[in-house]
mmCIF file of C-alpha atoms and ligand atoms in Angstrom:
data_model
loop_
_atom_site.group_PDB
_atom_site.id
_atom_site.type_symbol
_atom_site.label_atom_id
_atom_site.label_comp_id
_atom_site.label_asym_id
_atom_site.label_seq_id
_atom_site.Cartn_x
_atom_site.Cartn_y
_atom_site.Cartn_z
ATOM 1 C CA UNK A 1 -78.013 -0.093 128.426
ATOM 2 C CA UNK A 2 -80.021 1.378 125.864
ATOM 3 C CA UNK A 3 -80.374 5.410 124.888
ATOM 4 C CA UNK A 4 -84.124 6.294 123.616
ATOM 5 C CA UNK A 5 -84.055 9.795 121.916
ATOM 6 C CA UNK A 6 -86.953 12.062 122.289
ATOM 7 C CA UNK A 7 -86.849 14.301 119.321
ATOM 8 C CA UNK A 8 -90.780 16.235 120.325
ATOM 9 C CA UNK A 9 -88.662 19.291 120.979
ATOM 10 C CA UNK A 10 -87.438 19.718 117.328
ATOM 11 C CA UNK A 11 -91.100 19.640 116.567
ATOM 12 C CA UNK A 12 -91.836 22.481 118.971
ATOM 13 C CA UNK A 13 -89.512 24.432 117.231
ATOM 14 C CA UNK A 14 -90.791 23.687 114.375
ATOM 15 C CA UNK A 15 -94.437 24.216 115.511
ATOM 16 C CA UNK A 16 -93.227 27.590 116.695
ATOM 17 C CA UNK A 17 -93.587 28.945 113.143
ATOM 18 C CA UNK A 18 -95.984 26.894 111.855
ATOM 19 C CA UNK A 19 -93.162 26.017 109.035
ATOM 20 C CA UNK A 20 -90.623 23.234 107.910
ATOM 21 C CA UNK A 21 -87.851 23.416 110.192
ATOM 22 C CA UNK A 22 -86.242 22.588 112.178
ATOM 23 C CA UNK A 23 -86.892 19.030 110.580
ATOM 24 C CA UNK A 24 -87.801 16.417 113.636
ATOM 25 C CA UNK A 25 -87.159 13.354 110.545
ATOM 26 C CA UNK A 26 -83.633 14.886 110.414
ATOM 27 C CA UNK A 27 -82.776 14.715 113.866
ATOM 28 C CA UNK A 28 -83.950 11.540 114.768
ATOM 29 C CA UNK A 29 -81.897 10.090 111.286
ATOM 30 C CA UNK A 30 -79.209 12.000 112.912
ATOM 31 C CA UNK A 31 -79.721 10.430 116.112
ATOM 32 C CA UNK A 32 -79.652 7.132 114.964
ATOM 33 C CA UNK A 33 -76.402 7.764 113.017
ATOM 34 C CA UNK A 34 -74.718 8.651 116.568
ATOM 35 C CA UNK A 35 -75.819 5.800 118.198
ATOM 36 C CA UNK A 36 -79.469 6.107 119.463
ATOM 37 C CA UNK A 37 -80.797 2.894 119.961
ATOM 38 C CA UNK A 38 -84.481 3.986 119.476
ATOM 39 C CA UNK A 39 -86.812 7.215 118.740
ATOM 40 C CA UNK A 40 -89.062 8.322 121.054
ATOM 41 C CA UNK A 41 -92.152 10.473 120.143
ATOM 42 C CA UNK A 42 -94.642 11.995 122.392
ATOM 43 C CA UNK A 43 -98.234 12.075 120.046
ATOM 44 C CA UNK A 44 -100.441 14.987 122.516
ATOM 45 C CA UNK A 45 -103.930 14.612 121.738
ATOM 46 C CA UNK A 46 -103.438 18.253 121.012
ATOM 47 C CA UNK A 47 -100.681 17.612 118.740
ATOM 48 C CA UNK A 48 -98.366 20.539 120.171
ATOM 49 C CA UNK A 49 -95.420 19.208 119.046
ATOM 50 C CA UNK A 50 -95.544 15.761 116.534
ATOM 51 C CA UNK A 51 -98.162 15.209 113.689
ATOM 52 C CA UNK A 52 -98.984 11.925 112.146
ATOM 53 C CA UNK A 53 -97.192 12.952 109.362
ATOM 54 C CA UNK A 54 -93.649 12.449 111.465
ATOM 55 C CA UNK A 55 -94.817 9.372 112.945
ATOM 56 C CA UNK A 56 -95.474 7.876 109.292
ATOM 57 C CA UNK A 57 -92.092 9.004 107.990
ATOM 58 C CA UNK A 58 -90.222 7.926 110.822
ATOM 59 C CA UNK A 59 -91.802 4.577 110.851
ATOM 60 C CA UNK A 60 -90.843 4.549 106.870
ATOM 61 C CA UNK A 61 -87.103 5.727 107.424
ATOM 62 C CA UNK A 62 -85.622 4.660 110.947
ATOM 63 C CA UNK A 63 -83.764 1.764 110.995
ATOM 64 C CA UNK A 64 -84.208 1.239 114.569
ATOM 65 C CA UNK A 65 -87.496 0.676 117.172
ATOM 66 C CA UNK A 66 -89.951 3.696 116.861
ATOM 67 C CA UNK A 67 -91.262 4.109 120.154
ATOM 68 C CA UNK A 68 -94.783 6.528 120.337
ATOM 69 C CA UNK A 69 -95.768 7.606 123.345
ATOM 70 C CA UNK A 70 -99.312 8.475 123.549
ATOM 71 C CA UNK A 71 -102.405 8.248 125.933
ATOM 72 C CA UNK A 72 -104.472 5.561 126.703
ATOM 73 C CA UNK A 73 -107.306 6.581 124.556
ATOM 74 C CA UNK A 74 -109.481 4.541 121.911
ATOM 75 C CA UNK A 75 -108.705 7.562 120.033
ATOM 76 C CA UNK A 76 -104.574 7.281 120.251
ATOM 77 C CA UNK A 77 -104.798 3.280 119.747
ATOM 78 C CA UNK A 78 -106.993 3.827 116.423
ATOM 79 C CA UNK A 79 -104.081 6.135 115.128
ATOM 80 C CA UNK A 80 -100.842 4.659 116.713
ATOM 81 C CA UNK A 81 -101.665 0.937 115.418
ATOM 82 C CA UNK A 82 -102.452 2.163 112.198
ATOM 83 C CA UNK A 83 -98.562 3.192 111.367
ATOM 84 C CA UNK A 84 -97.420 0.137 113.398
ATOM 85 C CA UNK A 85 -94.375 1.365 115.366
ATOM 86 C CA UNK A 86 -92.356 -1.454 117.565
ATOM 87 C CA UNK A 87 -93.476 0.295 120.570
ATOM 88 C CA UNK A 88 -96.119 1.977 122.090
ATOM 89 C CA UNK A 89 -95.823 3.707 125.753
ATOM 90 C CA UNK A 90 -98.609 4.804 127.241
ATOM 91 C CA UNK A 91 -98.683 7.836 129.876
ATOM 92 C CA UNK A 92 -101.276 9.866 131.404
ATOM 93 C CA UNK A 93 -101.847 13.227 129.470
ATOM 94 C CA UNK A 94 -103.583 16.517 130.500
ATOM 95 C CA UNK A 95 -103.942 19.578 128.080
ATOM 96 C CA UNK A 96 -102.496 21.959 130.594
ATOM 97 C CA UNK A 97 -99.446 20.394 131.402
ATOM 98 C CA UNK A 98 -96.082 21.620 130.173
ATOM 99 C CA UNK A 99 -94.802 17.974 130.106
ATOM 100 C CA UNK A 100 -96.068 14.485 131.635
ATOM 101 C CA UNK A 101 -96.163 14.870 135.255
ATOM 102 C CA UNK A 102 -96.136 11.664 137.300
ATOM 103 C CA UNK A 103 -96.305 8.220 136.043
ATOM 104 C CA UNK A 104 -99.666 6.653 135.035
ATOM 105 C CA UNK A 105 -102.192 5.366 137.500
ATOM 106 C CA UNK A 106 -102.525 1.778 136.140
ATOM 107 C CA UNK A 107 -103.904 0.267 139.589
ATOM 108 C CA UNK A 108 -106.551 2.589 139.141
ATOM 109 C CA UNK A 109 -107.319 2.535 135.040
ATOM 110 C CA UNK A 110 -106.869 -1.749 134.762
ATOM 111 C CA UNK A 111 -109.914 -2.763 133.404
ATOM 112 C CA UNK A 112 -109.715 0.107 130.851
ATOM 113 C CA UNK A 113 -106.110 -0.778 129.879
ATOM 114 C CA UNK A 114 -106.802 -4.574 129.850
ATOM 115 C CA UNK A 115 -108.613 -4.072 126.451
ATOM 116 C CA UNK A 116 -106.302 -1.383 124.924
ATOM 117 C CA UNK A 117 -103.080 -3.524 125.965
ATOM 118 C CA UNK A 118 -104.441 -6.743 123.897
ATOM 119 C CA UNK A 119 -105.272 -3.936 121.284
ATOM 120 C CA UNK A 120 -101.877 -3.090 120.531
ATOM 121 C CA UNK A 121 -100.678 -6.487 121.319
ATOM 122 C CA UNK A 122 -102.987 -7.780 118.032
ATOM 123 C CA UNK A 123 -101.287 -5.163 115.646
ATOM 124 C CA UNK A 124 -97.976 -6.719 117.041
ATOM 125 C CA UNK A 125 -96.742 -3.221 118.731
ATOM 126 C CA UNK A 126 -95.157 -3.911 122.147
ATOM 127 C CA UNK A 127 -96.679 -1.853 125.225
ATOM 128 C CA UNK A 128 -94.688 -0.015 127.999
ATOM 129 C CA UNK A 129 -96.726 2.065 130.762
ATOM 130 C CA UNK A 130 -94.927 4.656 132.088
ATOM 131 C CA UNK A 131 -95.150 4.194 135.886
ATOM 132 C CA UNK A 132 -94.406 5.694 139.191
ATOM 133 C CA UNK A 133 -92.080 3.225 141.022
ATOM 134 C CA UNK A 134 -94.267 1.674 143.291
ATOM 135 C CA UNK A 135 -94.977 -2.022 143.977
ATOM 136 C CA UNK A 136 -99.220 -2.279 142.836
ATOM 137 C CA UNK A 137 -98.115 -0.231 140.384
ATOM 138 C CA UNK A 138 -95.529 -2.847 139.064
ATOM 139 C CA UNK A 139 -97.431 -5.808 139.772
ATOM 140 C CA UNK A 140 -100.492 -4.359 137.706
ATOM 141 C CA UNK A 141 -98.530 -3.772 134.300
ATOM 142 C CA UNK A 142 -97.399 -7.816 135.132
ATOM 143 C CA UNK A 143 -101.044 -8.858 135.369
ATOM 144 C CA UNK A 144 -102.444 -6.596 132.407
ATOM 145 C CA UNK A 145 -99.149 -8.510 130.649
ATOM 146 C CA UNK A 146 -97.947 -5.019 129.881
ATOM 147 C CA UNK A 147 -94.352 -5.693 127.966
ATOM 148 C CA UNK A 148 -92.541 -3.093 129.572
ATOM 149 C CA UNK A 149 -92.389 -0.627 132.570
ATOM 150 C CA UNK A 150 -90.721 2.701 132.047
ATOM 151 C CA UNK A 151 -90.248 4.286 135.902
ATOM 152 C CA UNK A 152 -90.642 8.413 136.041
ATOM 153 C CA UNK A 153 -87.287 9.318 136.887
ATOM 154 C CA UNK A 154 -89.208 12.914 137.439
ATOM 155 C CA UNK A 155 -88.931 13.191 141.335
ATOM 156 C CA UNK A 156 -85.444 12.073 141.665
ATOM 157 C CA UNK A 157 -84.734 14.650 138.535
ATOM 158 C CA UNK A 158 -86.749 17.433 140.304
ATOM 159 C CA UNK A 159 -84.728 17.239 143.730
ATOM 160 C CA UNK A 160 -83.243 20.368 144.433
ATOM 161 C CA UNK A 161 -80.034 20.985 145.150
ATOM 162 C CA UNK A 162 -78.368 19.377 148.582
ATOM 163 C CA UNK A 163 -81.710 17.131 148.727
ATOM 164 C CA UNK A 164 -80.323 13.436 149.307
ATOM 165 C CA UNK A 165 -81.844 11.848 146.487
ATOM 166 C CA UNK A 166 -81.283 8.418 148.376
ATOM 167 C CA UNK A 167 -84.518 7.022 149.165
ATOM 168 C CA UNK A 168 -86.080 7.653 145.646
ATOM 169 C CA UNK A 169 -83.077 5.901 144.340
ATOM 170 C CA UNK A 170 -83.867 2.899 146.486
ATOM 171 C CA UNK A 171 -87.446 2.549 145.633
ATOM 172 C CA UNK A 172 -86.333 3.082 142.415
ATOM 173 C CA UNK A 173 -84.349 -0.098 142.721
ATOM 174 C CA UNK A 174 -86.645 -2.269 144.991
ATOM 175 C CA UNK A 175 -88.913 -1.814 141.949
ATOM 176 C CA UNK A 176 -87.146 -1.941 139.436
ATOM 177 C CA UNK A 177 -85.536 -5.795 140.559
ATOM 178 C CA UNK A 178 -89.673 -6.345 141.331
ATOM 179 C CA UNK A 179 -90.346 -5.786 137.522
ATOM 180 C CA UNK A 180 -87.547 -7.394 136.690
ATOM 181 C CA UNK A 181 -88.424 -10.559 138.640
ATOM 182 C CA UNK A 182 -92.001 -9.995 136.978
ATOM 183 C CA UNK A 183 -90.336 -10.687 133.689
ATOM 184 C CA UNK A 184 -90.838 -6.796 132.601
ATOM 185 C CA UNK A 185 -88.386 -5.100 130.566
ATOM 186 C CA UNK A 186 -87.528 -2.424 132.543
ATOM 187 C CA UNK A 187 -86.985 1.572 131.504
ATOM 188 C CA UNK A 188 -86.509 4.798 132.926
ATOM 189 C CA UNK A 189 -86.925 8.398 132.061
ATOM 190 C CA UNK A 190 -87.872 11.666 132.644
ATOM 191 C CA UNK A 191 -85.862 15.113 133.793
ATOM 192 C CA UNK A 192 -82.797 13.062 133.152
ATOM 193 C CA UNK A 193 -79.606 14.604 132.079
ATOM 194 C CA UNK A 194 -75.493 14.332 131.930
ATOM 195 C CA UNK A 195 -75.411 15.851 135.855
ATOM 196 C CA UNK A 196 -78.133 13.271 137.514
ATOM 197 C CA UNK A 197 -78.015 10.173 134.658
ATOM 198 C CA UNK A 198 -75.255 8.520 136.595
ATOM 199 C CA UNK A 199 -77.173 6.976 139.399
ATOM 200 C CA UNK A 200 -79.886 5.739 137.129
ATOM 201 C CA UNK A 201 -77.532 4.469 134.361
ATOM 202 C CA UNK A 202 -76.022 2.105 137.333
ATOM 203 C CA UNK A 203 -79.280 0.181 137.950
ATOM 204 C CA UNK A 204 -78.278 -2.923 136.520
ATOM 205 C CA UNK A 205 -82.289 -4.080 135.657
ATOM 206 C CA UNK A 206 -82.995 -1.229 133.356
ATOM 207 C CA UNK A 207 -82.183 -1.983 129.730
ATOM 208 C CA UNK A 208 -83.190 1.691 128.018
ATOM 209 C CA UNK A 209 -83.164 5.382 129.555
ATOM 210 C CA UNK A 210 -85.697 7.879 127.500
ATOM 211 C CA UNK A 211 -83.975 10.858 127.331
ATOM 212 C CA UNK A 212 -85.320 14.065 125.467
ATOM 213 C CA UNK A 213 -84.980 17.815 126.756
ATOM 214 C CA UNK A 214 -81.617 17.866 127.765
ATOM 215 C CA UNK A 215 -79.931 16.571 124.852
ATOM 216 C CA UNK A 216 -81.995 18.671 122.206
ATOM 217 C CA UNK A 217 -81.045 21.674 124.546
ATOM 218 C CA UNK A 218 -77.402 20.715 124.382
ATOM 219 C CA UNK A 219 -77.690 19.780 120.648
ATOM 220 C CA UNK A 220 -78.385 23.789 119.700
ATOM 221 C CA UNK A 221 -74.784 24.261 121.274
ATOM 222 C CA UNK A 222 -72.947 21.404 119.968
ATOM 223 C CA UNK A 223 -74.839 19.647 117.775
ATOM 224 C CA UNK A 224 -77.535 16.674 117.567
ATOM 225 C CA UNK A 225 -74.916 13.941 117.240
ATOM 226 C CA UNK A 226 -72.603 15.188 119.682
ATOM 227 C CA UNK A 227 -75.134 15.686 121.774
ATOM 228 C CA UNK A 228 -76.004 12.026 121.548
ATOM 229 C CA UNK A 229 -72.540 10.685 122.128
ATOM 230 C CA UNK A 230 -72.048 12.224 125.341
ATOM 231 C CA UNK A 231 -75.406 11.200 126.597
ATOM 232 C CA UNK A 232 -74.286 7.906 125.494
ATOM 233 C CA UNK A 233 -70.815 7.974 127.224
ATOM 234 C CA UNK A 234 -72.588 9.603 130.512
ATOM 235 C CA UNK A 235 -74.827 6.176 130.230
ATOM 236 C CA UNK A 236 -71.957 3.379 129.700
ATOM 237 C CA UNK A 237 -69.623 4.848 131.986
ATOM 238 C CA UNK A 238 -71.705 6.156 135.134
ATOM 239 C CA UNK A 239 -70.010 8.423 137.041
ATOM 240 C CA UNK A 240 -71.846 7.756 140.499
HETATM 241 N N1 PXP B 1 -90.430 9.304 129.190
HETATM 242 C C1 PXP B 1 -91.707 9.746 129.094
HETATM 243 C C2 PXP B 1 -92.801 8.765 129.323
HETATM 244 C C3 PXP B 1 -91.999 11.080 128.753
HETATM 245 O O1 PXP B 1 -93.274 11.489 128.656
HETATM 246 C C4 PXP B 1 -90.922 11.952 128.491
HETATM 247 C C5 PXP B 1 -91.205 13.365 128.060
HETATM 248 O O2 PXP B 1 -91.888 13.354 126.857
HETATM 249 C C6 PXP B 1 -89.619 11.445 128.594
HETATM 250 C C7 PXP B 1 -89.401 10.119 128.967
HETATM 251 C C8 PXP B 1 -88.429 12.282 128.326
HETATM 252 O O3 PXP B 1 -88.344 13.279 129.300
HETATM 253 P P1 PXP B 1 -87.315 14.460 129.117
HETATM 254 O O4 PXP B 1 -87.750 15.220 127.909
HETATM 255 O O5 PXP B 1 -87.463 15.231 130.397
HETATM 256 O O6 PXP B 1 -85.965 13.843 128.944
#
């Protein structure tokens, strides 16, 4: 399995004061050198956190896949293809929100994705949509020959305490063999973190977790590389 770093929340620090640091090129060259197995960056239409100017550096400097997460916008395609990362996810976005909430409605959007799908496709960047699990869901991104699925972990991550997080972990697996089957690479992320990963890192079909507020939170304690090893230990050796 796979580890995806999301390094928006360095930019958000740096956004805070408007200045140089902390230095989101840094971390994700630091993530790499501990292990990471891809960057993940969030573009926001309102660009709250990354700037085109990381995504171009990145895409310069990184050795491995740059994966951009952005909306599905004619807007966001025109920019995103331009800098050619290997991957492009898309999720739904809204202005107000403090991070993505739910998984995209791709049932609902096809015929708008349809176009923006082959879009990316022609400037050779691969396309994951960021679902819910759910089976029209899944079977949509297989039509619109999506490349990828990446399931919102968000619900199971969101469970409170005592909550038996058992039947979201087994639609989590009915879909994820169903997008398998579908010949979709299959990912997963959102909330995750070294308490719940466990029970997601154990689902044999999914190849790459995308993992971003907890390990920049734990990286101001220990450390951006340290911070990545454990995530990656927690990963290869569930605990579940
Ligand atoms: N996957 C997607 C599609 C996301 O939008 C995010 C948050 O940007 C993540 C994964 C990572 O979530 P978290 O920061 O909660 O680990």
């Amino acid at each position: 399995m796979r580890l995806g770093v999301n390094i928006d929340h360095v930019a958000t620090l740096r956004q805070a004061r408007g200045g140089h640091e902390p230095e989101p090129i840094a971390a994700a060259l630091a993530a790499q050198g501990a292990g990471a197995h891809t960057i993940t960056v969030h573009m926001r239409q309102d660009r709250r956190h990354i700037q085109e100017r990381d995504i171009r550096i990145l895409k310069e400097l990184l050795l491995i896949p740059l994966n951009v997460e952005c909306a599905a916008t004619p807007e966001a395609l025109e920019m995103v293809a331009s800098m050619r990362p290997q991957w492009v996810t898309l999720v739904p976005e809204t202005r107000e929100e403090l991070t993505t909430q739910g998984g995209l409605d791709i049932a609902f959007l096809q015929s708008h994705l349809r176009q923006i799908i082959r879009d990316y496709h022609a400037s050779d960047i691969r396309v994951s949509i960021f679902i819910d699990a759910n089976t029209d869901q899944v079977k949509t991104a297989a039509k619109l020959e999506a490349d990828a699925v990446e399931f919102n972990t968000g619900s199971y991550a969101g469970l409170s305490l005592g909550t038996n997080p058992e039947p979201l972990l087994a639609a989590l697996k009915e879909n994820c063999r169903l997008a398998s089957r579908l010949e979709l690479e299959v990912l997963a992320g959102h909330g995750l973190n070294l308490r719940n990963v466990g029970p997601i890192a154990a689902i044999p079909e999914i190849m790459e977790l995308n993992i971003g507020h907890s390990i920049i939170s734990r990286s101001v304690f220990v450390g951006i590389e340290q911070a990545v090893r454990e995530m990656l230990k927690a990963i290869r050796e569930p605990d579940v």
